[in-house]
Amino acid sequence: MTHRDATPSRGTSPDRTERDLSEALAALAGGVQAAPDAYRTARGEWLRRERRRRIVLAVLITVVFALATLIGLWVLNQTPSHPGVIFSGLGPSLTRPIP
């Protein structure tokens, strides 16, 4: 357990601390120089990433659609070539005979 002294140091007040911090941040911000084409560069990178995302999504959708189509055609092609029991015509007819 640590003990902290709750009494403020001489010469420090919340107003002075706030003023000193404000001056330090203003000096720091004043020294920052933005590149002249920073916005254009950032926007170009963002547009490139967005275009790449859209292309990847379109390719992914195309691949999934083509794969689903090929699987469906393969399943339909796996049906037996001989007629099944339902269509053999050997069972009793449900229609009434013509008199």
PDB file of N, CA, C and O in Angstrom, residues 5-82:
ATOM      1  N   ASP A   5       0.884  12.048  -0.496  1.00  0.00           N
ATOM      2  CA  ASP A   5       0.664  13.287   0.235  1.00  0.00           C
ATOM      3  C   ASP A   5      -0.403  14.080  -0.502  1.00  0.00           C
ATOM      4  O   ASP A   5      -0.281  14.364  -1.696  1.00  0.00           O
ATOM      5  N   ALA A   6      -1.459  14.428   0.202  1.00  0.00           N
ATOM      6  CA  ALA A   6      -2.573  15.122  -0.431  1.00  0.00           C
ATOM      7  C   ALA A   6      -2.366  16.620  -0.482  1.00  0.00           C
ATOM      8  O   ALA A   6      -3.131  17.331  -1.121  1.00  0.00           O
ATOM      9  N   THR A   7      -1.338  17.127   0.148  1.00  0.00           N
ATOM     10  CA  THR A   7      -1.110  18.567   0.137  1.00  0.00           C
ATOM     11  C   THR A   7      -0.400  18.965  -1.146  1.00  0.00           C
ATOM     12  O   THR A   7       0.552  18.320  -1.572  1.00  0.00           O
ATOM     13  N   PRO A   8      -0.886  20.001  -1.810  1.00  0.00           N
ATOM     14  CA  PRO A   8      -0.257  20.422  -3.062  1.00  0.00           C
ATOM     15  C   PRO A   8       1.105  21.055  -2.816  1.00  0.00           C
ATOM     16  O   PRO A   8       1.362  21.627  -1.765  1.00  0.00           O
ATOM     17  N   SER A   9       1.991  20.927  -3.805  1.00  0.00           N
ATOM     18  CA  SER A   9       3.313  21.540  -3.698  1.00  0.00           C
ATOM     19  C   SER A   9       3.186  23.041  -3.817  1.00  0.00           C
ATOM     20  O   SER A   9       2.220  23.575  -4.362  1.00  0.00           O
ATOM     21  N   ARG A  10       4.218  23.759  -3.296  1.00  0.00           N
ATOM     22  CA  ARG A  10       4.196  25.206  -3.366  1.00  0.00           C
ATOM     23  C   ARG A  10       4.303  25.676  -4.811  1.00  0.00           C
ATOM     24  O   ARG A  10       5.085  25.143  -5.590  1.00  0.00           O
ATOM     25  N   GLY A  11       3.496  26.627  -5.161  1.00  0.00           N
ATOM     26  CA  GLY A  11       3.582  27.224  -6.481  1.00  0.00           C
ATOM     27  C   GLY A  11       2.810  26.475  -7.564  1.00  0.00           C
ATOM     28  O   GLY A  11       2.867  26.853  -8.720  1.00  0.00           O
ATOM     29  N   THR A  12       2.108  25.430  -7.212  1.00  0.00           N
ATOM     30  CA  THR A  12       1.308  24.706  -8.217  1.00  0.00           C
ATOM     31  C   THR A  12      -0.154  24.833  -7.854  1.00  0.00           C
ATOM     32  O   THR A  12      -0.557  24.662  -6.707  1.00  0.00           O
ATOM     33  N   SER A  13      -0.915  25.161  -8.824  1.00  0.00           N
ATOM     34  CA  SER A  13      -2.369  25.235  -8.665  1.00  0.00           C
ATOM     35  C   SER A  13      -2.983  24.633  -9.913  1.00  0.00           C
ATOM     36  O   SER A  13      -2.313  24.512 -10.942  1.00  0.00           O
ATOM     37  N   PRO A  14      -4.228  24.247  -9.859  1.00  0.00           N
ATOM     38  CA  PRO A  14      -4.861  23.682 -11.064  1.00  0.00           C
ATOM     39  C   PRO A  14      -4.817  24.646 -12.245  1.00  0.00           C
ATOM     40  O   PRO A  14      -4.619  24.241 -13.385  1.00  0.00           O
ATOM     41  N   ASP A  15      -4.960  25.935 -11.967  1.00  0.00           N
ATOM     42  CA  ASP A  15      -4.931  26.915 -13.064  1.00  0.00           C
ATOM     43  C   ASP A  15      -3.545  26.994 -13.693  1.00  0.00           C
ATOM     44  O   ASP A  15      -3.405  27.067 -14.913  1.00  0.00           O
ATOM     45  N   ARG A  16      -2.516  26.977 -12.873  1.00  0.00           N
ATOM     46  CA  ARG A  16      -1.151  27.050 -13.398  1.00  0.00           C
ATOM     47  C   ARG A  16      -0.815  25.787 -14.173  1.00  0.00           C
ATOM     48  O   ARG A  16      -0.201  25.853 -15.254  1.00  0.00           O
ATOM     49  N   THR A  17      -1.207  24.624 -13.658  1.00  0.00           N
ATOM     50  CA  THR A  17      -0.943  23.366 -14.356  1.00  0.00           C
ATOM     51  C   THR A  17      -1.642  23.351 -15.706  1.00  0.00           C
ATOM     52  O   THR A  17      -1.061  22.965 -16.719  1.00  0.00           O
ATOM     53  N   GLU A  18      -2.883  23.817 -15.724  1.00  0.00           N
ATOM     54  CA  GLU A  18      -3.633  23.858 -16.978  1.00  0.00           C
ATOM     55  C   GLU A  18      -2.992  24.823 -17.959  1.00  0.00           C
ATOM     56  O   GLU A  18      -2.874  24.525 -19.159  1.00  0.00           O
ATOM     57  N   ARG A  19      -2.544  25.976 -17.475  1.00  0.00           N
ATOM     58  CA  ARG A  19      -1.906  26.964 -18.340  1.00  0.00           C
ATOM     59  C   ARG A  19      -0.589  26.421 -18.907  1.00  0.00           C
ATOM     60  O   ARG A  19      -0.320  26.544 -20.097  1.00  0.00           O
ATOM     61  N   ASP A  20       0.218  25.777 -18.048  1.00  0.00           N
ATOM     62  CA  ASP A  20       1.491  25.211 -18.513  1.00  0.00           C
ATOM     63  C   ASP A  20       1.263  24.117 -19.554  1.00  0.00           C
ATOM     64  O   ASP A  20       1.961  24.049 -20.566  1.00  0.00           O
ATOM     65  N   LEU A  21       0.277  23.275 -19.288  1.00  0.00           N
ATOM     66  CA  LEU A  21      -0.026  22.204 -20.241  1.00  0.00           C
ATOM     67  C   LEU A  21      -0.530  22.771 -21.557  1.00  0.00           C
ATOM     68  O   LEU A  21      -0.143  22.318 -22.635  1.00  0.00           O
ATOM     69  N   SER A  22      -1.370  23.778 -21.494  1.00  0.00           N
ATOM     70  CA  SER A  22      -1.879  24.422 -22.701  1.00  0.00           C
ATOM     71  C   SER A  22      -0.747  25.038 -23.513  1.00  0.00           C
ATOM     72  O   SER A  22      -0.705  24.914 -24.747  1.00  0.00           O
ATOM     73  N   GLU A  23       0.184  25.713 -22.848  1.00  0.00           N
ATOM     74  CA  GLU A  23       1.323  26.314 -23.549  1.00  0.00           C
ATOM     75  C   GLU A  23       2.221  25.247 -24.186  1.00  0.00           C
ATOM     76  O   GLU A  23       2.693  25.417 -25.314  1.00  0.00           O
ATOM     77  N   ALA A  24       2.436  24.147 -23.470  1.00  0.00           N
ATOM     78  CA  ALA A  24       3.279  23.081 -24.005  1.00  0.00           C
ATOM     79  C   ALA A  24       2.639  22.450 -25.239  1.00  0.00           C
ATOM     80  O   ALA A  24       3.315  22.193 -26.246  1.00  0.00           O
ATOM     81  N   LEU A  25       1.332  22.206 -25.162  1.00  0.00           N
ATOM     82  CA  LEU A  25       0.645  21.622 -26.322  1.00  0.00           C
ATOM     83  C   LEU A  25       0.592  22.595 -27.500  1.00  0.00           C
ATOM     84  O   LEU A  25       0.707  22.189 -28.651  1.00  0.00           O
ATOM     85  N   ALA A  26       0.422  23.868 -27.235  1.00  0.00           N
ATOM     86  CA  ALA A  26       0.408  24.861 -28.311  1.00  0.00           C
ATOM     87  C   ALA A  26       1.775  24.930 -28.986  1.00  0.00           C
ATOM     88  O   ALA A  26       1.871  25.026 -30.222  1.00  0.00           O
ATOM     89  N   ALA A  27       2.857  24.869 -28.190  1.00  0.00           N
ATOM     90  CA  ALA A  27       4.202  24.880 -28.768  1.00  0.00           C
ATOM     91  C   ALA A  27       4.439  23.629 -29.605  1.00  0.00           C
ATOM     92  O   ALA A  27       5.040  23.691 -30.684  1.00  0.00           O
ATOM     93  N   LEU A  28       3.955  22.505 -29.115  1.00  0.00           N
ATOM     94  CA  LEU A  28       4.120  21.254 -29.859  1.00  0.00           C
ATOM     95  C   LEU A  28       3.325  21.289 -31.164  1.00  0.00           C
ATOM     96  O   LEU A  28       3.818  20.904 -32.220  1.00  0.00           O
ATOM     97  N   ALA A  29       2.092  21.777 -31.100  1.00  0.00           N
ATOM     98  CA  ALA A  29       1.262  21.854 -32.302  1.00  0.00           C
ATOM     99  C   ALA A  29       1.811  22.867 -33.292  1.00  0.00           C
ATOM    100  O   ALA A  29       1.686  22.704 -34.506  1.00  0.00           O
ATOM    101  N   GLY A  30       2.431  23.912 -32.807  1.00  0.00           N
ATOM    102  CA  GLY A  30       3.001  24.921 -33.699  1.00  0.00           C
ATOM    103  C   GLY A  30       4.191  24.392 -34.477  1.00  0.00           C
ATOM    104  O   GLY A  30       4.496  24.881 -35.561  1.00  0.00           O
ATOM    105  N   GLY A  31       4.874  23.408 -33.943  1.00  0.00           N
ATOM    106  CA  GLY A  31       6.035  22.851 -34.618  1.00  0.00           C
ATOM    107  C   GLY A  31       5.704  21.787 -35.650  1.00  0.00           C
ATOM    108  O   GLY A  31       6.571  21.333 -36.386  1.00  0.00           O
ATOM    109  N   VAL A  32       4.434  21.374 -35.732  1.00  0.00           N
ATOM    110  CA  VAL A  32       4.041  20.333 -36.686  1.00  0.00           C
ATOM    111  C   VAL A  32       3.736  20.974 -38.030  1.00  0.00           C
ATOM    112  O   VAL A  32       2.954  21.914 -38.120  1.00  0.00           O
ATOM    113  N   GLN A  33       4.373  20.495 -39.065  1.00  0.00           N
ATOM    114  CA  GLN A  33       4.129  20.991 -40.411  1.00  0.00           C
ATOM    115  C   GLN A  33       3.550  19.856 -41.254  1.00  0.00           C
ATOM    116  O   GLN A  33       4.164  18.799 -41.389  1.00  0.00           O
ATOM    117  N   ALA A  34       2.378  20.073 -41.786  1.00  0.00           N
ATOM    118  CA  ALA A  34       1.746  19.058 -42.634  1.00  0.00           C
ATOM    119  C   ALA A  34       2.343  19.121 -44.026  1.00  0.00           C
ATOM    120  O   ALA A  34       2.704  20.188 -44.530  1.00  0.00           O
ATOM    121  N   ALA A  35       2.457  17.958 -44.642  1.00  0.00           N
ATOM    122  CA  ALA A  35       2.939  17.915 -46.025  1.00  0.00           C
ATOM    123  C   ALA A  35       1.905  18.580 -46.921  1.00  0.00           C
ATOM    124  O   ALA A  35       0.700  18.470 -46.676  1.00  0.00           O
ATOM    125  N   PRO A  36       2.330  19.286 -47.965  1.00  0.00           N
ATOM    126  CA  PRO A  36       1.366  20.001 -48.807  1.00  0.00           C
ATOM    127  C   PRO A  36       0.365  19.084 -49.501  1.00  0.00           C
ATOM    128  O   PRO A  36      -0.772  19.473 -49.726  1.00  0.00           O
ATOM    129  N   ASP A  37       0.766  17.878 -49.836  1.00  0.00           N
ATOM    130  CA  ASP A  37      -0.159  16.980 -50.534  1.00  0.00           C
ATOM    131  C   ASP A  37      -0.596  15.813 -49.640  1.00  0.00           C
ATOM    132  O   ASP A  37      -0.932  14.743 -50.137  1.00  0.00           O
ATOM    133  N   ALA A  38      -0.635  16.026 -48.331  1.00  0.00           N
ATOM    134  CA  ALA A  38      -0.976  14.937 -47.398  1.00  0.00           C
ATOM    135  C   ALA A  38      -2.413  14.463 -47.612  1.00  0.00           C
ATOM    136  O   ALA A  38      -2.680  13.265 -47.613  1.00  0.00           O
ATOM    137  N   TYR A  39      -3.345  15.395 -47.800  1.00  0.00           N
ATOM    138  CA  TYR A  39      -4.743  15.000 -47.983  1.00  0.00           C
ATOM    139  C   TYR A  39      -4.917  14.207 -49.271  1.00  0.00           C
ATOM    140  O   TYR A  39      -5.581  13.172 -49.292  1.00  0.00           O
ATOM    141  N   ARG A  40      -4.297  14.700 -50.341  1.00  0.00           N
ATOM    142  CA  ARG A  40      -4.427  14.025 -51.631  1.00  0.00           C
ATOM    143  C   ARG A  40      -3.828  12.619 -51.561  1.00  0.00           C
ATOM    144  O   ARG A  40      -4.388  11.665 -52.089  1.00  0.00           O
ATOM    145  N   THR A  41      -2.690  12.477 -50.885  1.00  0.00           N
ATOM    146  CA  THR A  41      -2.051  11.170 -50.744  1.00  0.00           C
ATOM    147  C   THR A  41      -2.922  10.225 -49.918  1.00  0.00           C
ATOM    148  O   THR A  41      -3.135   9.072 -50.302  1.00  0.00           O
ATOM    149  N   ALA A  42      -3.444  10.714 -48.799  1.00  0.00           N
ATOM    150  CA  ALA A  42      -4.293   9.874 -47.939  1.00  0.00           C
ATOM    151  C   ALA A  42      -5.566   9.469 -48.670  1.00  0.00           C
ATOM    152  O   ALA A  42      -6.008   8.321 -48.578  1.00  0.00           O
ATOM    153  N   ARG A  43      -6.158  10.414 -49.413  1.00  0.00           N
ATOM    154  CA  ARG A  43      -7.384  10.099 -50.150  1.00  0.00           C
ATOM    155  C   ARG A  43      -7.115   9.092 -51.263  1.00  0.00           C
ATOM    156  O   ARG A  43      -7.900   8.180 -51.502  1.00  0.00           O
ATOM    157  N   GLY A  44      -5.984   9.242 -51.935  1.00  0.00           N
ATOM    158  CA  GLY A  44      -5.622   8.291 -52.992  1.00  0.00           C
ATOM    159  C   GLY A  44      -5.419   6.884 -52.448  1.00  0.00           C
ATOM    160  O   GLY A  44      -5.872   5.904 -53.037  1.00  0.00           O
ATOM    161  N   GLU A  45      -4.761   6.786 -51.281  1.00  0.00           N
ATOM    162  CA  GLU A  45      -4.573   5.476 -50.662  1.00  0.00           C
ATOM    163  C   GLU A  45      -5.912   4.875 -50.258  1.00  0.00           C
ATOM    164  O   GLU A  45      -6.147   3.682 -50.436  1.00  0.00           O
ATOM    165  N   TRP A  46      -6.801   5.700 -49.701  1.00  0.00           N
ATOM    166  CA  TRP A  46      -8.110   5.206 -49.290  1.00  0.00           C
ATOM    167  C   TRP A  46      -8.903   4.712 -50.498  1.00  0.00           C
ATOM    168  O   TRP A  46      -9.533   3.655 -50.447  1.00  0.00           O
ATOM    169  N   LEU A  47      -8.875   5.481 -51.597  1.00  0.00           N
ATOM    170  CA  LEU A  47      -9.594   5.066 -52.804  1.00  0.00           C
ATOM    171  C   LEU A  47      -9.020   3.778 -53.385  1.00  0.00           C
ATOM    172  O   LEU A  47      -9.760   2.918 -53.871  1.00  0.00           O
ATOM    173  N   ARG A  48      -7.695   3.621 -53.335  1.00  0.00           N
ATOM    174  CA  ARG A  48      -7.065   2.385 -53.807  1.00  0.00           C
ATOM    175  C   ARG A  48      -7.520   1.188 -52.985  1.00  0.00           C
ATOM    176  O   ARG A  48      -7.857   0.146 -53.520  1.00  0.00           O
ATOM    177  N   ARG A  49      -7.528   1.359 -51.658  1.00  0.00           N
ATOM    178  CA  ARG A  49      -7.973   0.260 -50.792  1.00  0.00           C
ATOM    179  C   ARG A  49      -9.440  -0.071 -51.036  1.00  0.00           C
ATOM    180  O   ARG A  49      -9.836  -1.239 -51.067  1.00  0.00           O
ATOM    181  N   GLU A  50     -10.274   0.954 -51.210  1.00  0.00           N
ATOM    182  CA  GLU A  50     -11.700   0.726 -51.465  1.00  0.00           C
ATOM    183  C   GLU A  50     -11.904   0.014 -52.791  1.00  0.00           C
ATOM    184  O   GLU A  50     -12.713  -0.909 -52.898  1.00  0.00           O
ATOM    185  N   ARG A  51     -11.158   0.408 -53.820  1.00  0.00           N
ATOM    186  CA  ARG A  51     -11.263  -0.248 -55.129  1.00  0.00           C
ATOM    187  C   ARG A  51     -10.830  -1.704 -55.031  1.00  0.00           C
ATOM    188  O   ARG A  51     -11.464  -2.599 -55.579  1.00  0.00           O
ATOM    189  N   ARG A  52      -9.747  -1.960 -54.285  1.00  0.00           N
ATOM    190  CA  ARG A  52      -9.262  -3.331 -54.112  1.00  0.00           C
ATOM    191  C   ARG A  52     -10.302  -4.180 -53.376  1.00  0.00           C
ATOM    192  O   ARG A  52     -10.554  -5.326 -53.737  1.00  0.00           O
ATOM    193  N   ARG A  53     -10.936  -3.602 -52.350  1.00  0.00           N
ATOM    194  CA  ARG A  53     -11.983  -4.342 -51.629  1.00  0.00           C
ATOM    195  C   ARG A  53     -13.131  -4.714 -52.557  1.00  0.00           C
ATOM    196  O   ARG A  53     -13.652  -5.829 -52.504  1.00  0.00           O
ATOM    197  N   ARG A  54     -13.550  -3.777 -53.386  1.00  0.00           N
ATOM    198  CA  ARG A  54     -14.666  -4.049 -54.306  1.00  0.00           C
ATOM    199  C   ARG A  54     -14.296  -5.110 -55.331  1.00  0.00           C
ATOM    200  O   ARG A  54     -15.112  -5.969 -55.665  1.00  0.00           O
ATOM    201  N   ILE A  55     -13.075  -5.062 -55.843  1.00  0.00           N
ATOM    202  CA  ILE A  55     -12.640  -6.065 -56.819  1.00  0.00           C
ATOM    203  C   ILE A  55     -12.576  -7.443 -56.177  1.00  0.00           C
ATOM    204  O   ILE A  55     -13.035  -8.432 -56.758  1.00  0.00           O
ATOM    205  N   VAL A  56     -12.023  -7.509 -54.962  1.00  0.00           N
ATOM    206  CA  VAL A  56     -11.947  -8.798 -54.264  1.00  0.00           C
ATOM    207  C   VAL A  56     -13.343  -9.340 -54.007  1.00  0.00           C
ATOM    208  O   VAL A  56     -13.603 -10.537 -54.194  1.00  0.00           O
ATOM    209  N   LEU A  57     -14.271  -8.492 -53.603  1.00  0.00           N
ATOM    210  CA  LEU A  57     -15.639  -8.936 -53.361  1.00  0.00           C
ATOM    211  C   LEU A  57     -16.298  -9.426 -54.649  1.00  0.00           C
ATOM    212  O   LEU A  57     -16.978 -10.465 -54.649  1.00  0.00           O
ATOM    213  N   ALA A  58     -16.106  -8.721 -55.749  1.00  0.00           N
ATOM    214  CA  ALA A  58     -16.686  -9.146 -57.023  1.00  0.00           C
ATOM    215  C   ALA A  58     -16.108 -10.493 -57.470  1.00  0.00           C
ATOM    216  O   ALA A  58     -16.843 -11.369 -57.934  1.00  0.00           O
ATOM    217  N   VAL A  59     -14.804 -10.665 -57.313  1.00  0.00           N
ATOM    218  CA  VAL A  59     -14.180 -11.944 -57.686  1.00  0.00           C
ATOM    219  C   VAL A  59     -14.693 -13.061 -56.796  1.00  0.00           C
ATOM    220  O   VAL A  59     -15.005 -14.159 -57.274  1.00  0.00           O
ATOM    221  N   LEU A  60     -14.820 -12.797 -55.511  1.00  0.00           N
ATOM    222  CA  LEU A  60     -15.318 -13.809 -54.583  1.00  0.00           C
ATOM    223  C   LEU A  60     -16.754 -14.211 -54.917  1.00  0.00           C
ATOM    224  O   LEU A  60     -17.087 -15.405 -54.933  1.00  0.00           O
ATOM    225  N   ILE A  61     -17.598 -13.247 -55.218  1.00  0.00           N
ATOM    226  CA  ILE A  61     -18.985 -13.549 -55.597  1.00  0.00           C
ATOM    227  C   ILE A  61     -19.013 -14.364 -56.881  1.00  0.00           C
ATOM    228  O   ILE A  61     -19.766 -15.339 -57.003  1.00  0.00           O
ATOM    229  N   THR A  62     -18.183 -14.003 -57.856  1.00  0.00           N
ATOM    230  CA  THR A  62     -18.135 -14.744 -59.117  1.00  0.00           C
ATOM    231  C   THR A  62     -17.680 -16.177 -58.898  1.00  0.00           C
ATOM    232  O   THR A  62     -18.260 -17.121 -59.455  1.00  0.00           O
ATOM    233  N   VAL A  63     -16.659 -16.376 -58.069  1.00  0.00           N
ATOM    234  CA  VAL A  63     -16.156 -17.726 -57.801  1.00  0.00           C
ATOM    235  C   VAL A  63     -17.215 -18.559 -57.094  1.00  0.00           C
ATOM    236  O   VAL A  63     -17.440 -19.729 -57.448  1.00  0.00           O
ATOM    237  N   VAL A  64     -17.882 -17.993 -56.098  1.00  0.00           N
ATOM    238  CA  VAL A  64     -18.916 -18.740 -55.371  1.00  0.00           C
ATOM    239  C   VAL A  64     -20.070 -19.094 -56.303  1.00  0.00           C
ATOM    240  O   VAL A  64     -20.578 -20.220 -56.283  1.00  0.00           O
ATOM    241  N   PHE A  65     -20.493 -18.159 -57.146  1.00  0.00           N
ATOM    242  CA  PHE A  65     -21.586 -18.436 -58.086  1.00  0.00           C
ATOM    243  C   PHE A  65     -21.194 -19.526 -59.090  1.00  0.00           C
ATOM    244  O   PHE A  65     -21.973 -20.442 -59.356  1.00  0.00           O
ATOM    245  N   ALA A  66     -19.994 -19.431 -59.627  1.00  0.00           N
ATOM    246  CA  ALA A  66     -19.540 -20.448 -60.590  1.00  0.00           C
ATOM    247  C   ALA A  66     -19.413 -21.812 -59.916  1.00  0.00           C
ATOM    248  O   ALA A  66     -19.802 -22.840 -60.492  1.00  0.00           O
ATOM    249  N   LEU A  67     -18.900 -21.845 -58.702  1.00  0.00           N
ATOM    250  CA  LEU A  67     -18.765 -23.107 -57.976  1.00  0.00           C
ATOM    251  C   LEU A  67     -20.133 -23.713 -57.679  1.00  0.00           C
ATOM    252  O   LEU A  67     -20.329 -24.930 -57.859  1.00  0.00           O
ATOM    253  N   ALA A  68     -21.092 -22.903 -57.267  1.00  0.00           N
ATOM    254  CA  ALA A  68     -22.442 -23.411 -57.004  1.00  0.00           C
ATOM    255  C   ALA A  68     -23.084 -23.937 -58.289  1.00  0.00           C
ATOM    256  O   ALA A  68     -23.744 -24.981 -58.281  1.00  0.00           O
ATOM    257  N   THR A  69     -22.877 -23.252 -59.394  1.00  0.00           N
ATOM    258  CA  THR A  69     -23.417 -23.708 -60.670  1.00  0.00           C
ATOM    259  C   THR A  69     -22.791 -25.025 -61.087  1.00  0.00           C
ATOM    260  O   THR A  69     -23.499 -25.962 -61.512  1.00  0.00           O
ATOM    261  N   LEU A  70     -21.476 -25.138 -60.969  1.00  0.00           N
ATOM    262  CA  LEU A  70     -20.803 -26.390 -61.344  1.00  0.00           C
ATOM    263  C   LEU A  70     -21.230 -27.547 -60.452  1.00  0.00           C
ATOM    264  O   LEU A  70     -21.440 -28.665 -60.948  1.00  0.00           O
ATOM    265  N   ILE A  71     -21.372 -27.314 -59.171  1.00  0.00           N
ATOM    266  CA  ILE A  71     -21.816 -28.381 -58.269  1.00  0.00           C
ATOM    267  C   ILE A  71     -23.241 -28.794 -58.615  1.00  0.00           C
ATOM    268  O   ILE A  71     -23.565 -29.992 -58.652  1.00  0.00           O
ATOM    269  N   GLY A  72     -24.099 -27.828 -58.902  1.00  0.00           N
ATOM    270  CA  GLY A  72     -25.474 -28.156 -59.299  1.00  0.00           C
ATOM    271  C   GLY A  72     -25.521 -28.968 -60.577  1.00  0.00           C
ATOM    272  O   GLY A  72     -26.272 -29.948 -60.683  1.00  0.00           O
ATOM    273  N   LEU A  73     -24.732 -28.586 -61.572  1.00  0.00           N
ATOM    274  CA  LEU A  73     -24.699 -29.356 -62.825  1.00  0.00           C
ATOM    275  C   LEU A  73     -24.132 -30.751 -62.602  1.00  0.00           C
ATOM    276  O   LEU A  73     -24.613 -31.728 -63.184  1.00  0.00           O
ATOM    277  N   TRP A  74     -23.128 -30.869 -61.753  1.00  0.00           N
ATOM    278  CA  TRP A  74     -22.547 -32.182 -61.467  1.00  0.00           C
ATOM    279  C   TRP A  74     -23.581 -33.078 -60.773  1.00  0.00           C
ATOM    280  O   TRP A  74     -23.719 -34.246 -61.113  1.00  0.00           O
ATOM    281  N   VAL A  75     -24.337 -32.520 -59.824  1.00  0.00           N
ATOM    282  CA  VAL A  75     -25.358 -33.305 -59.123  1.00  0.00           C
ATOM    283  C   VAL A  75     -26.446 -33.729 -60.093  1.00  0.00           C
ATOM    284  O   VAL A  75     -26.905 -34.881 -60.059  1.00  0.00           O
ATOM    285  N   LEU A  76     -26.867 -32.837 -60.963  1.00  0.00           N
ATOM    286  CA  LEU A  76     -27.899 -33.204 -61.944  1.00  0.00           C
ATOM    287  C   LEU A  76     -27.389 -34.253 -62.924  1.00  0.00           C
ATOM    288  O   LEU A  76     -28.157 -35.079 -63.412  1.00  0.00           O
ATOM    289  N   ASN A  77     -26.113 -34.258 -63.209  1.00  0.00           N
ATOM    290  CA  ASN A  77     -25.537 -35.220 -64.139  1.00  0.00           C
ATOM    291  C   ASN A  77     -25.376 -36.603 -63.497  1.00  0.00           C
ATOM    292  O   ASN A  77     -25.195 -37.587 -64.200  1.00  0.00           O
ATOM    293  N   GLN A  78     -25.440 -36.697 -62.191  1.00  0.00           N
ATOM    294  CA  GLN A  78     -25.264 -37.966 -61.496  1.00  0.00           C
ATOM    295  C   GLN A  78     -26.541 -38.796 -61.424  1.00  0.00           C
ATOM    296  O   GLN A  78     -26.538 -39.872 -60.859  1.00  0.00           O
ATOM    297  N   THR A  79     -27.642 -38.342 -61.984  1.00  0.00           N
ATOM    298  CA  THR A  79     -28.888 -39.113 -61.954  1.00  0.00           C
ATOM    299  C   THR A  79     -28.749 -40.335 -62.855  1.00  0.00           C
ATOM    300  O   THR A  79     -28.051 -40.309 -63.874  1.00  0.00           O
ATOM    301  N   PRO A  80     -29.408 -41.445 -62.497  1.00  0.00           N
ATOM    302  CA  PRO A  80     -29.300 -42.649 -63.325  1.00  0.00           C
ATOM    303  C   PRO A  80     -29.945 -42.436 -64.692  1.00  0.00           C
ATOM    304  O   PRO A  80     -30.922 -41.710 -64.828  1.00  0.00           O
ATOM    305  N   SER A  81     -29.414 -43.097 -65.694  1.00  0.00           N
ATOM    306  CA  SER A  81     -29.939 -42.922 -67.054  1.00  0.00           C
ATOM    307  C   SER A  81     -31.173 -43.786 -67.316  1.00  0.00           C
ATOM    308  O   SER A  81     -31.974 -43.472 -68.179  1.00  0.00           O
ATOM    309  N   HIS A  82     -31.342 -44.893 -66.591  1.00  0.00           N
ATOM    310  CA  HIS A  82     -32.537 -45.734 -66.790  1.00  0.00           C
ATOM    311  C   HIS A  82     -33.708 -45.135 -66.026  1.00  0.00           C
ATOM    312  O   HIS A  82     -33.534 -44.467 -65.011  1.00  0.00           O
TER     313      HIS A  82
END
